[in-house]
């Protein structure tokens, strides 16, 4: 029996040494030292040995068990640490390596455009103002020389507020930024060089209109301001915003709050204002060399008077254009449906 025990010890030692994983060790422990393992079944043979041999062999068996367990424990530690060092090799993390940047969004094309317009005008001494987007009728219409019953009012499809009517009329969601002219003029802080950019609201939704849109309103009032100043500013803006070589022109038009009034065009960036494309045919973008940008004019004396400004002393010009419109004109973007600007479709927005 002693020989058997010695042989078992050797077997255990050999197997433990050969074990390649923690799982192998598990199997070895159960096989040799477990409750139903080989050592246990060998110990049953103790019943057949002499009384002198029994304690000696018993002690030997216990020793083998203890040595076996120690051996397995030691090997287990070895295997575990080499498992982690292998992991450390393959899955090493370099904590000093710069992290992966999470995808970052960018500003909406309207925000970009508003900032750009602001900075273009700031360079020539204009300052940005913000006036109410919900205002009294008087500011939005009446002081702009558009009395309540005037048919021109029909052009402005206004949202009226469900609010008490005051001496200044109903409250409206401003259908244009021209109310800013009135607020600014009332401050009597000359020279006025305002660029007022804000949201406007009109009852219209279709491929070329959104019920909320943006306008930028310029107002320059001082002693001796005339149309040549307006022309200069228009050309300056054309070149700054749309690019070198772009110029403006004005055509007669009618607005209640300006006299004379104009429609402003910018020369087409594709055909250079000739109306003729590279293929010698009509320019596909503009058809006639010019793109319409919006209204302008010399501030009407009645508007100045309504704000307590003497039209004999002060003169000025104003213009009011759509931010969405100039942004699309600049990008040369053929947007079939302008509503996409406000639908938060990232595939569209990330182009700009
Ligand atoms: N307020 C006008 C509109 O919304 C645009 C406009 C035209 C503004 C002429 C002006 C101007 O300041 O002079 O259609």
PDB file of C-alpha atoms in Angstrom, residues 13-22 25 28 68-82:
ATOM      1  CA  UNK A  13       2.870  15.942  -8.957  1.00  0.00           C
ATOM      2  CA  UNK A  14       3.112  15.131 -12.634  1.00  0.00           C
ATOM      3  CA  UNK A  15      -0.474  16.123 -13.439  1.00  0.00           C
ATOM      4  CA  UNK A  16      -0.342  19.373 -11.502  1.00  0.00           C
ATOM      5  CA  UNK A  17       2.825  20.366 -13.300  1.00  0.00           C
ATOM      6  CA  UNK A  18       1.186  19.640 -16.666  1.00  0.00           C
ATOM      7  CA  UNK A  19      -2.016  21.506 -15.871  1.00  0.00           C
ATOM      8  CA  UNK A  20      -2.571  24.368 -18.344  1.00  0.00           C
ATOM      9  CA  UNK A  21      -5.526  26.080 -16.832  1.00  0.00           C
ATOM     10  CA  UNK A  22      -7.422  26.657 -13.627  1.00  0.00           C
ATOM     11  CA  UNK A  25      -6.477  21.972 -11.678  1.00  0.00           C
ATOM     12  CA  UNK A  28      -7.079  17.070 -10.886  1.00  0.00           C
ATOM     13  CA  UNK A  68      -1.242  17.753  -3.113  1.00  0.00           C
ATOM     14  CA  UNK A  69      -3.500  20.595  -2.002  1.00  0.00           C
ATOM     15  CA  UNK A  70      -0.490  22.878  -1.459  1.00  0.00           C
ATOM     16  CA  UNK A  71       0.876  21.979  -4.848  1.00  0.00           C
ATOM     17  CA  UNK A  72      -2.456  22.719  -6.538  1.00  0.00           C
ATOM     18  CA  UNK A  73      -2.785  26.029  -4.695  1.00  0.00           C
ATOM     19  CA  UNK A  74       0.683  27.112  -5.753  1.00  0.00           C
ATOM     20  CA  UNK A  75       0.074  26.125  -9.356  1.00  0.00           C
ATOM     21  CA  UNK A  76      -3.269  27.904  -9.283  1.00  0.00           C
ATOM     22  CA  UNK A  77      -1.545  31.125  -8.319  1.00  0.00           C
ATOM     23  CA  UNK A  78       1.003  30.697 -11.092  1.00  0.00           C
ATOM     24  CA  UNK A  79      -1.644  30.099 -13.682  1.00  0.00           C
ATOM     25  CA  UNK A  80      -3.797  33.005 -12.492  1.00  0.00           C
ATOM     26  CA  UNK A  81      -0.956  35.462 -12.598  1.00  0.00           C
ATOM     27  CA  UNK A  82       0.163  34.330 -16.017  1.00  0.00           C
TER      28      UNK A  82
END
